[in-house]
Short mmCIF file of C-alpha atoms in Angstrom, two decimals:
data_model
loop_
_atom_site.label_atom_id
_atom_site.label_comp_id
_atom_site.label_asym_id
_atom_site.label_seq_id
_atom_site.Cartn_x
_atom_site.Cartn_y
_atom_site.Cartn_z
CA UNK A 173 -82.79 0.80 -73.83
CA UNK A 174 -82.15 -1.00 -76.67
CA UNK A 175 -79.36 -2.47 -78.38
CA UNK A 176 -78.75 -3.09 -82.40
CA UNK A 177 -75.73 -4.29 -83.42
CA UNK A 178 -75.71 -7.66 -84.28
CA UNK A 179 -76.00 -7.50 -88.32
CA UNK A 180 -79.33 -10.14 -88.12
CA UNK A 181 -80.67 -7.14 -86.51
CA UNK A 182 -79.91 -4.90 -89.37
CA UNK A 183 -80.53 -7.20 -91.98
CA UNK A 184 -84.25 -7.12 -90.10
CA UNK A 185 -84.13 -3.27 -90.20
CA UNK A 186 -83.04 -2.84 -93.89
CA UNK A 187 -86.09 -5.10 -95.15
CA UNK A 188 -88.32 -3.42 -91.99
CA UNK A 189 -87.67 -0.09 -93.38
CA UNK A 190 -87.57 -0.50 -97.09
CA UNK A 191 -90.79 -1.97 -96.26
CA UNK A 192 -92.43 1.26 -95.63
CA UNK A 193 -90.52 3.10 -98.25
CA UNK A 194 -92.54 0.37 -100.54
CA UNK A 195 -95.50 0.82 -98.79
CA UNK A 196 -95.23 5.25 -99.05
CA UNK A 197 -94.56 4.84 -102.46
CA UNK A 198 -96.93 2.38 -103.95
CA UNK A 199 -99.70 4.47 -105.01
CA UNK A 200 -98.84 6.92 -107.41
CA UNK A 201 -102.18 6.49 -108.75
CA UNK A 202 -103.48 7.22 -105.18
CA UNK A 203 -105.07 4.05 -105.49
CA UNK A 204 -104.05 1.90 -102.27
CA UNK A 205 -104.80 -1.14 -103.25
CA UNK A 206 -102.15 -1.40 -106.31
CA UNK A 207 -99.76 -3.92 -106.42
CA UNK A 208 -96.83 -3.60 -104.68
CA UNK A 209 -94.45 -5.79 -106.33
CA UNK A 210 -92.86 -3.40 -108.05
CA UNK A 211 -91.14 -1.26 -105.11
CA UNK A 212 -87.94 -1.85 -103.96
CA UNK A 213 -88.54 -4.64 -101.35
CA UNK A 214 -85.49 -7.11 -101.96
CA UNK A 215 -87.74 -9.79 -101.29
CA UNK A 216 -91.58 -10.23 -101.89
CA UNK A 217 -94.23 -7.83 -100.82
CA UNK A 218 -97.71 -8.58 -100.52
CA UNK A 219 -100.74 -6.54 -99.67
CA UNK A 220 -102.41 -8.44 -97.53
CA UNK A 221 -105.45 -5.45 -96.59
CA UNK A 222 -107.41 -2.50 -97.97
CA UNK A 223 -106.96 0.95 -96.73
CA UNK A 224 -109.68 1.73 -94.15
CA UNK A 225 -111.56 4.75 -94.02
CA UNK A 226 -109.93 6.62 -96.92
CA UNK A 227 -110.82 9.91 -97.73
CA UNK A 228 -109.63 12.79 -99.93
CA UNK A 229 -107.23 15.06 -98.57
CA UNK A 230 -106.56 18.26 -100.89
CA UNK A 231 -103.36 18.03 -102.47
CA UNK A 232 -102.03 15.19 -100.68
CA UNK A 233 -100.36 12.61 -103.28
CA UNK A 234 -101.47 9.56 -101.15
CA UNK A 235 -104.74 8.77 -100.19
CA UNK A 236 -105.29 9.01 -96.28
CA UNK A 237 -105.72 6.37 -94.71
CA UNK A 238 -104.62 2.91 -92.92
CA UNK A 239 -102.36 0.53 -95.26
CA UNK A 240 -101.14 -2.44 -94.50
CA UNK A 241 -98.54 -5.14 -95.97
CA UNK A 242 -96.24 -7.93 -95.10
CA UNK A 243 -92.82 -8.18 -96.29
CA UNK A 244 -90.38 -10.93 -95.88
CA UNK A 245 -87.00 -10.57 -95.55
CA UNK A 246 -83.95 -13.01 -95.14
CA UNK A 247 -82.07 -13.82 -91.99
CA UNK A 248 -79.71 -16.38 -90.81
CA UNK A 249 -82.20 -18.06 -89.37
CA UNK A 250 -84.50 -18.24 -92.42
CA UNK A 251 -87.20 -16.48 -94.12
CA UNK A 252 -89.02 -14.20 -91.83
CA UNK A 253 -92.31 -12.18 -91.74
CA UNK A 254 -93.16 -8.80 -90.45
CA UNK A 255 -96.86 -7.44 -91.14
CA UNK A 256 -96.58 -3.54 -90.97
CA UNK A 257 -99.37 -1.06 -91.00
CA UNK A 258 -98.97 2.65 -91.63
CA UNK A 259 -101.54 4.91 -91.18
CA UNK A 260 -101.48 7.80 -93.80
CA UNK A 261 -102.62 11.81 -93.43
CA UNK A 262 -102.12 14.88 -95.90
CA UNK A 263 -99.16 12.45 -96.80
CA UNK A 264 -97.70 12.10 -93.79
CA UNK A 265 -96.94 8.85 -91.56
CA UNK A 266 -99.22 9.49 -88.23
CA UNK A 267 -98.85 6.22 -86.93
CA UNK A 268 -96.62 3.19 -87.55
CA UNK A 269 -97.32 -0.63 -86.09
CA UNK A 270 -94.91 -3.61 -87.11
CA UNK A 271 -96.03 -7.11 -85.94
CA UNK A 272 -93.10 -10.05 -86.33
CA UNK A 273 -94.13 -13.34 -86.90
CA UNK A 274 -90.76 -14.95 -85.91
CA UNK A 275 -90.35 -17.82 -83.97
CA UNK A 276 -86.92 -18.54 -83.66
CA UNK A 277 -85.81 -16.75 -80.18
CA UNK A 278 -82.88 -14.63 -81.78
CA UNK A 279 -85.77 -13.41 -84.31
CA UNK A 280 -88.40 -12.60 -81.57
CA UNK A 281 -85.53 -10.75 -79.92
CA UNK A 282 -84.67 -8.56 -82.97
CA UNK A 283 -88.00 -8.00 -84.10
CA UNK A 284 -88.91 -6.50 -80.77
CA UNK A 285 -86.28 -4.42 -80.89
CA UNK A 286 -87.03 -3.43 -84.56
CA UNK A 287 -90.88 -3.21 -83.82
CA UNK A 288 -90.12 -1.55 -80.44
CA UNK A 289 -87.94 1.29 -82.05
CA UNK A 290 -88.97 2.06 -85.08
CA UNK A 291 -91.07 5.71 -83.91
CA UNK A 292 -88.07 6.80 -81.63
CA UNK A 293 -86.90 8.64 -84.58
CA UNK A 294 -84.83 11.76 -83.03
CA UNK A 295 -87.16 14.92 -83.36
CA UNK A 296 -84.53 17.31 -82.11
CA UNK A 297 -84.51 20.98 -80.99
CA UNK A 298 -83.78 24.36 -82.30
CA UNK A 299 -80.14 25.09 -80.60
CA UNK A 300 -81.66 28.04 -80.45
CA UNK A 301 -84.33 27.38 -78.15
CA UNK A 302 -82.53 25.96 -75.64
CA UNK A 303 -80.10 26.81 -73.42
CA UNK A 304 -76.70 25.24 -73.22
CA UNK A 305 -72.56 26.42 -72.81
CA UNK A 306 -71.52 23.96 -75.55
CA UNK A 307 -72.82 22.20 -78.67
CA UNK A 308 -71.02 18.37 -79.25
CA UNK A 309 -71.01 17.73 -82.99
CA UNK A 310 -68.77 16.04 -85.07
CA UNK A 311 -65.07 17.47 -85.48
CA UNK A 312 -65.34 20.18 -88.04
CA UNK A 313 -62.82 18.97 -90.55
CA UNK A 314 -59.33 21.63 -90.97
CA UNK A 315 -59.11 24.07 -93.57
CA UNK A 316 -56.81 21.66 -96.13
CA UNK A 317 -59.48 18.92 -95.73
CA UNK A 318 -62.48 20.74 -96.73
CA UNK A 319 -60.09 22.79 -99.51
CA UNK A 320 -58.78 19.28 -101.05
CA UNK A 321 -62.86 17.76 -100.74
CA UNK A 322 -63.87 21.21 -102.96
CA UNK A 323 -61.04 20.25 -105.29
CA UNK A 324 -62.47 17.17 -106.28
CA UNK A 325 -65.64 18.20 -106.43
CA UNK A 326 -64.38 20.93 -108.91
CA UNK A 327 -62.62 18.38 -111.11
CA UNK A 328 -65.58 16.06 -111.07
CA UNK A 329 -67.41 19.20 -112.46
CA UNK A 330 -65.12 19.41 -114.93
CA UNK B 596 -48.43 27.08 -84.22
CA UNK B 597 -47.48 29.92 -81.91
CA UNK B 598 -49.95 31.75 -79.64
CA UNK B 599 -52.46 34.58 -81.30
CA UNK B 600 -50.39 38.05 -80.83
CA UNK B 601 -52.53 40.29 -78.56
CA UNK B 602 -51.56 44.01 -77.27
CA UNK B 603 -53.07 43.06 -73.79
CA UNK B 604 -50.70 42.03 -71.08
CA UNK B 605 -52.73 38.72 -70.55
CA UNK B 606 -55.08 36.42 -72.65
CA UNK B 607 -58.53 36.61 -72.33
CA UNK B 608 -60.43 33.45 -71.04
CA UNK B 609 -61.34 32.58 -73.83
CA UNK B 610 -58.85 31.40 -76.20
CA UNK B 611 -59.09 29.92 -79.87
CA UNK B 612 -56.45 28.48 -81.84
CA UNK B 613 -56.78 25.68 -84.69
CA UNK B 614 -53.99 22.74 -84.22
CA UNK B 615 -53.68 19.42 -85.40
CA UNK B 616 -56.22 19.98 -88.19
CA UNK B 617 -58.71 21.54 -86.36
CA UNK B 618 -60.06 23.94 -83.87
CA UNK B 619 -59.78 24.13 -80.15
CA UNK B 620 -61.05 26.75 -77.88
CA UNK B 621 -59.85 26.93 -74.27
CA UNK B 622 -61.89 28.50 -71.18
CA UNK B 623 -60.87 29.23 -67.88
CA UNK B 624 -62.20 31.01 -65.04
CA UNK B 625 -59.06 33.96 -65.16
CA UNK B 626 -57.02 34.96 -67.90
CA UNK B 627 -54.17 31.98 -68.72
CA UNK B 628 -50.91 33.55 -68.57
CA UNK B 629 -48.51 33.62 -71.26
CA UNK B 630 -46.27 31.37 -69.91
CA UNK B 631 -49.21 28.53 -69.46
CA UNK B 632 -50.15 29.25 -73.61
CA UNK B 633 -46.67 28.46 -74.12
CA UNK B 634 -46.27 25.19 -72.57
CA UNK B 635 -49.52 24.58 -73.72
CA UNK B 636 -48.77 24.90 -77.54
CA UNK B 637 -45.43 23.27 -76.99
CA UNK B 638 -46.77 20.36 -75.44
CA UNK B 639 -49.10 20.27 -78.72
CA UNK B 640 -46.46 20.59 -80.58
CA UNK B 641 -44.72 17.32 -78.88
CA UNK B 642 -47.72 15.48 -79.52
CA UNK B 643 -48.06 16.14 -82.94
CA UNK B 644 -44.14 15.55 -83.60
CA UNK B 645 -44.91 11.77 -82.27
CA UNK B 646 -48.20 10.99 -83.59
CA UNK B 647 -49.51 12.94 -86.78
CA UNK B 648 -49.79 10.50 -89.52
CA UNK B 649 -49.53 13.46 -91.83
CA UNK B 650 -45.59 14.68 -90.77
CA UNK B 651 -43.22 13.02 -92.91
CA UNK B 652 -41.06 13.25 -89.74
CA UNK B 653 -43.17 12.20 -87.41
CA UNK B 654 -42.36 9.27 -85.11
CA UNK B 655 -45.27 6.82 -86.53
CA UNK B 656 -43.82 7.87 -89.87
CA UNK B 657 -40.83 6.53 -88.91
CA UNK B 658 -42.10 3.62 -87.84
CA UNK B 659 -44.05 2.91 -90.77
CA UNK B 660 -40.83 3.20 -92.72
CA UNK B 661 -38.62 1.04 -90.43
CA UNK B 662 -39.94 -2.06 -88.68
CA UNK B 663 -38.05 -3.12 -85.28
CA UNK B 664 -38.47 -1.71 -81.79
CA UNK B 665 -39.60 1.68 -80.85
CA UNK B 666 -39.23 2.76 -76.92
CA UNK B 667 -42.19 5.27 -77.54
CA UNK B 668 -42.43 8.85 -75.30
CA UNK B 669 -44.39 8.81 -71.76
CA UNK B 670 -47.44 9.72 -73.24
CA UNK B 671 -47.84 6.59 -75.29
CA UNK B 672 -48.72 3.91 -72.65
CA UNK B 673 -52.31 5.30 -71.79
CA UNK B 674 -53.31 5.91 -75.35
CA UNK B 675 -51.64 2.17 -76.46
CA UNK B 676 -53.58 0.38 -73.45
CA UNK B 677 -56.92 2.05 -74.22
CA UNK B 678 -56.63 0.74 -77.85
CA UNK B 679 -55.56 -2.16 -76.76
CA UNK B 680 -58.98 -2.94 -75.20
CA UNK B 681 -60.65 -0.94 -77.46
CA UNK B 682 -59.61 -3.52 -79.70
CA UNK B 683 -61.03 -6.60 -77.80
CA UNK B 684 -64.04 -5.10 -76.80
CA UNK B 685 -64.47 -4.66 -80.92
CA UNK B 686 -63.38 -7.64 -82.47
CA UNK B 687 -60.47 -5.59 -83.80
CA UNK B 688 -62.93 -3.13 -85.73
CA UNK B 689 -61.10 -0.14 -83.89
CA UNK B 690 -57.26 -0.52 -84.42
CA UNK B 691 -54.20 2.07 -84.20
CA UNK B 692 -52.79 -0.06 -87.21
CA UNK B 693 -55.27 1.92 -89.61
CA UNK B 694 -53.26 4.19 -91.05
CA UNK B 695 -52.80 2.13 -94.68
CA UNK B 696 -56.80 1.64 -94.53
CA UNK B 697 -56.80 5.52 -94.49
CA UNK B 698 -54.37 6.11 -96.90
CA UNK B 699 -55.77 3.90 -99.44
CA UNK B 700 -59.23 5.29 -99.34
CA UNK B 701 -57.41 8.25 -100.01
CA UNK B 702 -57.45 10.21 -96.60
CA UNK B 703 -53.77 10.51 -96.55
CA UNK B 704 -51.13 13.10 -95.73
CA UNK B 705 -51.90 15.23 -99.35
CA UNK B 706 -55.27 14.97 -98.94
CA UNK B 707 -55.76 13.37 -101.75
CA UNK B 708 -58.95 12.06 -100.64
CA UNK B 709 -59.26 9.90 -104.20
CA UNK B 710 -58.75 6.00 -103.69
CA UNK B 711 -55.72 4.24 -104.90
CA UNK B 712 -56.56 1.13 -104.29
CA UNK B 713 -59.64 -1.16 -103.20
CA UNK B 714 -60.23 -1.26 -99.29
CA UNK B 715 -57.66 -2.41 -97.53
CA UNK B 716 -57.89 -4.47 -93.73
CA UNK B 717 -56.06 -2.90 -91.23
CA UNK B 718 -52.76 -5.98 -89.96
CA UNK B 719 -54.18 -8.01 -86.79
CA UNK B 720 -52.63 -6.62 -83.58
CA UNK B 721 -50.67 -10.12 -82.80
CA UNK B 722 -49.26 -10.29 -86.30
CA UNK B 723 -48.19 -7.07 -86.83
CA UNK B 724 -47.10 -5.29 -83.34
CA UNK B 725 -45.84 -6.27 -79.52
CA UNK B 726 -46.47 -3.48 -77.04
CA UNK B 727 -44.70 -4.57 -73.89
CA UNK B 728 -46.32 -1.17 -71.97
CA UNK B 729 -42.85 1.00 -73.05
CA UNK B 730 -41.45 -0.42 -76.23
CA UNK B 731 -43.49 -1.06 -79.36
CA UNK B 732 -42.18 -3.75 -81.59
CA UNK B 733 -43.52 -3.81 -85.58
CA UNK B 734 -42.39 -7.46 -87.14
CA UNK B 735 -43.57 -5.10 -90.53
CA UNK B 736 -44.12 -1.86 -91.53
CA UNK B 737 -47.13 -0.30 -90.10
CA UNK B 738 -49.13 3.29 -90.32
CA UNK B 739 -49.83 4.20 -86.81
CA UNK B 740 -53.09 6.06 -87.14
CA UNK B 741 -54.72 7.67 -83.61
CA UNK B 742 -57.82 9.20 -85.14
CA UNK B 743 -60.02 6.96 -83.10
CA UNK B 744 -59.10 8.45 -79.74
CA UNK B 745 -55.77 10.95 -80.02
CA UNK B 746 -57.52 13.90 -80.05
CA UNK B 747 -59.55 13.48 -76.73
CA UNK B 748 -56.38 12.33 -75.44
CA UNK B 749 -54.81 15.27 -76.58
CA UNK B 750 -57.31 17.29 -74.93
CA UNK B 751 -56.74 15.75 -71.40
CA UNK B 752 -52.74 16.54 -71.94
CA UNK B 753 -53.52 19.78 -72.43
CA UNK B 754 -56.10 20.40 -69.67
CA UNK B 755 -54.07 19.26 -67.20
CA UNK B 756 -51.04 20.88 -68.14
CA UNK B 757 -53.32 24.50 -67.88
CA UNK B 758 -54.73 23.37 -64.46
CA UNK B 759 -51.12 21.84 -62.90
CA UNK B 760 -50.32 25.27 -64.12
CA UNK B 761 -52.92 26.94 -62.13
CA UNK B 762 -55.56 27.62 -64.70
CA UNK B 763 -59.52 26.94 -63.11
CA UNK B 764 -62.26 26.80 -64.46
CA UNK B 765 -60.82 24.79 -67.67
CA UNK B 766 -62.79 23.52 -69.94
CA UNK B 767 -60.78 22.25 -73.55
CA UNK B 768 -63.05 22.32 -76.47
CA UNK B 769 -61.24 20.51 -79.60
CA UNK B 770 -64.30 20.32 -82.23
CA UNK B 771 -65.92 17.36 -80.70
CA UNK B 772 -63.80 16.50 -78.28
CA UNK B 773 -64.45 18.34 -74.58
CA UNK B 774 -63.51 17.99 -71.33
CA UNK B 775 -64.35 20.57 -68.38
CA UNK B 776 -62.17 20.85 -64.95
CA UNK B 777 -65.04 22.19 -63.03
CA UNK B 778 -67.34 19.71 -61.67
CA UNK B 779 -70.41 22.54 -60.85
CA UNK B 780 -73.70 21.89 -61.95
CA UNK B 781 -75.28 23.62 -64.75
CA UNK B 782 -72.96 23.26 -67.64
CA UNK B 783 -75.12 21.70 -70.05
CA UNK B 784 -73.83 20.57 -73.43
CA UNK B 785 -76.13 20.53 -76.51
CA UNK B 786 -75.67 16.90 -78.95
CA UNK B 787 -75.56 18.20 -82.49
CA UNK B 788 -78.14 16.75 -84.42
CA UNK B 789 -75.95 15.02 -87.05
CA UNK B 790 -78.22 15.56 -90.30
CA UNK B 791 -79.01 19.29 -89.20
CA UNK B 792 -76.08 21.30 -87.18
CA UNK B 793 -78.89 23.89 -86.43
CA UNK B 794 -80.67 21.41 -84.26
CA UNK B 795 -80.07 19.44 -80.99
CA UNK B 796 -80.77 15.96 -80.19
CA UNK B 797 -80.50 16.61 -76.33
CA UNK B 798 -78.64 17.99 -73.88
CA UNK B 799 -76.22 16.38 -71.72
CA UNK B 800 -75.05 17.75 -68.10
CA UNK B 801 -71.60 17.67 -68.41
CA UNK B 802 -70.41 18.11 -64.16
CA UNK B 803 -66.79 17.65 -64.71
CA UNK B 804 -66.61 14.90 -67.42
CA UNK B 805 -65.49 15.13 -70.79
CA UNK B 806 -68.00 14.32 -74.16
CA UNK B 807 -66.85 13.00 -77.32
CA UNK B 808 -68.71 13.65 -80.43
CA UNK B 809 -67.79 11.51 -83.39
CA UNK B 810 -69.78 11.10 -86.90
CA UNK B 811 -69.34 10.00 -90.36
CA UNK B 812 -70.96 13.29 -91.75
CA UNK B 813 -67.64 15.52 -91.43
CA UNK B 814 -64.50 14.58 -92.81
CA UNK B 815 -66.47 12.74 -95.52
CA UNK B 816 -65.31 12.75 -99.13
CA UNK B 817 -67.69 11.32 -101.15
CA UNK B 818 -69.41 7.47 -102.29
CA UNK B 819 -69.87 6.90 -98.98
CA UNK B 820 -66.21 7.50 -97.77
CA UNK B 821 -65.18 8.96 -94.67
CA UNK B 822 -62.91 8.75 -92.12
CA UNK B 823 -64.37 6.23 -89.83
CA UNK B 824 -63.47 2.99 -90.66
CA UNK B 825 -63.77 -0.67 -89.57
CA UNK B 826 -60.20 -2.12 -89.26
CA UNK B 827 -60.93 -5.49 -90.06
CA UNK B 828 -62.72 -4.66 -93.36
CA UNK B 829 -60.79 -1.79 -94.08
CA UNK B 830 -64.41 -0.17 -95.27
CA UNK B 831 -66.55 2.83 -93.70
CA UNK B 832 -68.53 2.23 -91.57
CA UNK B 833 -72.48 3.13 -92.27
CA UNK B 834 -74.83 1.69 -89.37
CA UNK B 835 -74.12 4.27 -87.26
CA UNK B 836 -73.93 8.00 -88.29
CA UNK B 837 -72.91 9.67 -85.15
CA UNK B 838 -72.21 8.79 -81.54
CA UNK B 839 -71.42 10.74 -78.27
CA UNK B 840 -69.33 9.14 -75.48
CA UNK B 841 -69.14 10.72 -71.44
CA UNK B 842 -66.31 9.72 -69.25
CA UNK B 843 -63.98 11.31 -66.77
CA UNK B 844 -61.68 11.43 -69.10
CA UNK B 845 -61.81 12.44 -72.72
CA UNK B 846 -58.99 9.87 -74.09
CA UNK B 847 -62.04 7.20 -73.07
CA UNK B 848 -64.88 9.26 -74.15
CA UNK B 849 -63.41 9.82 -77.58
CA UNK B 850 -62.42 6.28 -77.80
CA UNK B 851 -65.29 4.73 -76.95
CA UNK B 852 -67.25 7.39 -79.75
CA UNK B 853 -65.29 5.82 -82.27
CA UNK B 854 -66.07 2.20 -80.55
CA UNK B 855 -69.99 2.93 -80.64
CA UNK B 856 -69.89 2.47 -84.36
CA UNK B 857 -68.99 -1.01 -84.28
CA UNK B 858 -70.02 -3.12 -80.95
CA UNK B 859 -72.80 -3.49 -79.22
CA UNK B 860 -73.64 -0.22 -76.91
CA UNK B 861 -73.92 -2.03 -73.72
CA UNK B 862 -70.79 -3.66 -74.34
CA UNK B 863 -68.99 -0.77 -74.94
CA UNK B 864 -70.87 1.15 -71.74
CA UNK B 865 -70.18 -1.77 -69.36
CA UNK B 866 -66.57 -2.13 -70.38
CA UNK B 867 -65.46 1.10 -70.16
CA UNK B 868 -67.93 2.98 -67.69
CA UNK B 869 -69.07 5.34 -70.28
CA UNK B 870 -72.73 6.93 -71.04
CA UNK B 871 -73.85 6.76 -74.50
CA UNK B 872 -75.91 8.29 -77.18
CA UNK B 873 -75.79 6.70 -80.60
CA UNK B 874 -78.11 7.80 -83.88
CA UNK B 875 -78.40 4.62 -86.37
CA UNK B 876 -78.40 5.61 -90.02
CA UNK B 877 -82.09 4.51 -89.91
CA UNK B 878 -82.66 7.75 -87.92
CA UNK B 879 -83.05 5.70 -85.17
CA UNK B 880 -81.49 6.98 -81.82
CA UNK B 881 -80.17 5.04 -78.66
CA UNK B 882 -78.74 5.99 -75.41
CA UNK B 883 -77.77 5.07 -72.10
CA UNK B 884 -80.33 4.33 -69.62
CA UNK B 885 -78.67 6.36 -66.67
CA UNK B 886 -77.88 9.10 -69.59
CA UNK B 887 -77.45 12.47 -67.80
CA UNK B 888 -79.66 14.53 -69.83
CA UNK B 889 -82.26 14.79 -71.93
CA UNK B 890 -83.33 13.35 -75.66
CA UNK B 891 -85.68 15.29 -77.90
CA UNK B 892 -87.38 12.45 -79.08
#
C-alpha cells in the first residue's frame, strides 16, 4: 500500500499527470514529434524522443505509437525531473512508464509512489454484476438540499 | 418525524424513513414492534433537538448564540472525545467548531448554498472551547457542526436502542453510514464508485462492523464547493474525492471517512484501528493492506 498525503507528493502528481495530459494532447496534427511547449505543463516540457513504430490507425486522432517526454516540476526540495513514456493505440493509453530522476530521499520516496501508482486507476464493476446486500456511496443529500442546489442553478440560468 | 402509518399489526423488516436530512433504512431479522419504532424515532428526535446545526432551537444553536458553559446530554462525551482525537491525528483539519466555515460557504440552515463571505478557518480547539468530558465551555461564540461523524454516531444510538430492545438481525443503513448487528459471514457491501453510482469499486465483507462512505460528489453546490471542508483553511477539500472507513463502530468509521481526506491513511488506520479505501481525485485508489474485500482495479 501506498500512502499520498504529504502535499510534495501532490505537487509531484499535479505536474506527473498534467504531464500526460500534455503529452495526449500534443499532436493535433498527428504528428508526434511537435513541440510541446505549448500544453499546459506549468513548467517546461521537452520531447526528448521520437515515437517508435508508428503506424496508421483508422480514425484514431493520435498516431499509435510510443511517446516519450520529460517534464519538470517544482518541489520543496527543488526542481525535479520525471521522464514519462506513453505508449499510444486507436487513441488510447495501453501502457504508461514514469522514471524519476530525484535524488533527494523525500523525492525518491514520492516519485516511487507517483511512478508506482499511477496505472492503479479504479476500473470498477457493474453493481449489477455482482452480488452484494448493500451499496456504500456517499450520503444522498435530503430533499431541501438538492431543491435549494436546482434553485441556483435556475437563477444562474436566468 | 413519526413512524410510516401501515394497516398491518407489525412493521415489516424492512423499514425506510428519511430523518435528519436524509434517508435511513432499518433491517432486522423479525418485524420491529411498534413500540421499538417509537423509541427509535424519539431517540432521533433527541438527537436532532441537541445537535442539528439547522434548528434555530437546537442546543449548538444555543451555544453559538451564548458563550459560557454547557453541561451537554449523555450522548455527547463519545462523539466530543472522538473529535477530539480526530483533531490531533489531523492537525485540526477535522473540527466540530466548523459550523461558521459551513455557513459562510453558504451550506447553512436556509440552504442558501451561495457564499457570503470568503472562506473562513474554523477557531483552534484551545482558543475557542474546554471540554472537561461533561461540560463544554465556549470563551466565544461557536457553530457546533457534527457533519464529520454525527450521523454514524447516530446510527450506533439507534442500533442499539432496536437490539437492547430485542430487535436481531439489525443492520442501520443511513445513506452512507451502516452498521450491521449480525456478525455472519456473507454480507458483502458494494463501494460506490464515486464518478459512476452504477458501478462498484469493490466489495467489502462487512461481518458485524459498520462502513462509512463519505465523498465530495453529493452535497456539492457548485465551483468546487461542498460540504467537506478542512477546518484550518476553512476551504473544500479536493485531493481526495471519496473515502470508506470499517470499524466496530460506525461513530469511528464515519469519523475516520471524513479524516481520510486530510491525513495520511496509515495514520488515520493505525490510530484508530480502522480499514480503509480512499479514491484520490487523480483517479487514483488506495486501501488498506488487510482490507476485507476486494478492489476492481
Amino acid at each position: 500500500m501506498r500512502t499520498l498525503t504529504d502535499s510534495k507528493t501532490a505537487i509531484a502528481f499535479a505536474a506527473g499527470l498534467t504531464l500526460v495530459g500534455a503529452l495526449a494532447g500534443c499532436s493535433t496534427t498527428t504528428s508526434p514529434t511537435d513541440d510541446t511547449t505549448d500544453a499546459t505543463m506549468p513548467d517546461t516540457t521537452e520531447e526528448t524522443s521520437s515515437p517508435t513504430d508508428t503506424t496508421d490507425s483508422g480514425d484514431a486522432t493520435y498516431a499509435d505509437g510510443t511517446y516519450s517526454a520529460t517534464g519538470q516540476y517544482q518541489s520543496p526540495n527543488g526542481t525535479e525531473t520525471l521522464d514519462v513514456t506513453i505508449t499510444l493505440q486507436d487513441d488510447i493509453i495501453t501502457d504508461v512508464q514514469v522514471v524519476g530522476e530525484g535524488t533527494n530521499p523525500n523525492t525518491i520516496r514520492y516519485q516511487g509512489e507517483f511512478i508506482g501508482g499511477i496505472a492503479a486507476i479504479v476500473v470498477g464493476k457493474d453493481i449489477d454484476e455482482i452480488s452484494v446486500s448493500k451499496v456504500a456511496g456517499s450520503s444522498l443529500a435530503s430533499g431541501g438540499f438538492n431543491a435549494a442546489v436546482e434553485t441556483i442553478k435556475a437563477d444562474a440560468a436566468a | 418525524m413519526p413512524p410510516s402509518r401501515r394497516s398491518r399489526p407489525t412493521l415489516p423488516p424492512s423499514l425506510e424513513f428519511e430523518a435528519i436530512g436524509t434517508r435511513w433504512q432499518v433491517d432486522s431479522a423479525e418485524a420491529l414492534e411498534p413500540e421499538l419504532v417509537l423509541a427509535m424515532h424519539e431517540r432521533i428526535a433527541r438527537f436532532d433537538a441537541t445537535w442539528s446545526r439547522f434548528r434555530d432551537d437546537s442546543l449548538v444553536r444555543r451555544i453559538a448564540r451564548e458563550p459560557g458553559s454547557w453541561r451537554l446530554p449523555a450522548d455527547a462525551p463519545p462523539l466530543l472525545d472522538l473529535y477530539r482525537r480526530l483533531y490531533v491525528a489531523t492537525d485540526g483539519a477535522v473540527s466540530p467548531l466548523v459550523g461558521r466555515s459551513l455557513e459562510v460557504l453558504g451550506y447553512d440552515a436556509a440552504y442558501s448554498l451561495r457564499p457570503s463571505g470568503p472562506a473562513r478557518p474554523a477557531p483552534a480547539w484551545e482558543d475557542a472551547v474546554r471540554w472537561d468530558g461533561s461540560t463544554l465551555t465556549a470563551v466565544r461564540p461557536v457553530m457546533i457542526d457534527i457533519g464529520a461523524a454525527g450521523k454514524g454516531y447516530l446510527v450506533d444510538l439507534v442500533g442499539e436502542l432496536l437490539v437492547a430492545g430485542g430487535a436481531t438481525g439489525v443492520v442501520v443503513d443511513a445513506s452512507g453510514d451502516l452498521r450491521r448487528w449480525d456478525a455472519a459471514p456473507g454480507y458483502r457491501v458494494a463501494l460506490e464508485h464515486p464518478a459512476d453510482p452504477t458501478k462498484a469499486i469493490g466489495v467489502i465483507e462487512l461481518g458485524g462492523r459498520a462502513i462509512c462512505a463519505s465523498a465530495t460528489n453529493r452535497r456539492a453546490w457548485g465551483n468546487g464547493l461542498h460540504h467537506v471542508l478542512d477546518a484550518t483553511t476553512g476551504l473544500p477539500t479536493s485531493r481526495v474525492i471519496a473515502t470508506w472507513a470499517i470499524a466496530p463502530t460506525a461513530l469511528v468509521a464515519d469519523g475516520c471517512a471524513t479524516a481520510l481526506f486530510f491525513a495520511d491513511a496509515d495514520r488515520i488506520a493505525e490510530e484508530f484501528g480502522v480499514q480503509f479505501v480512499r479514491v484520490h481525485s487523480t483517479g487514483r485508489v488506495e486501501f488498506s493492506p488487510d482490507l476485507d474485500g476486494e478492489m476492481f482495479l
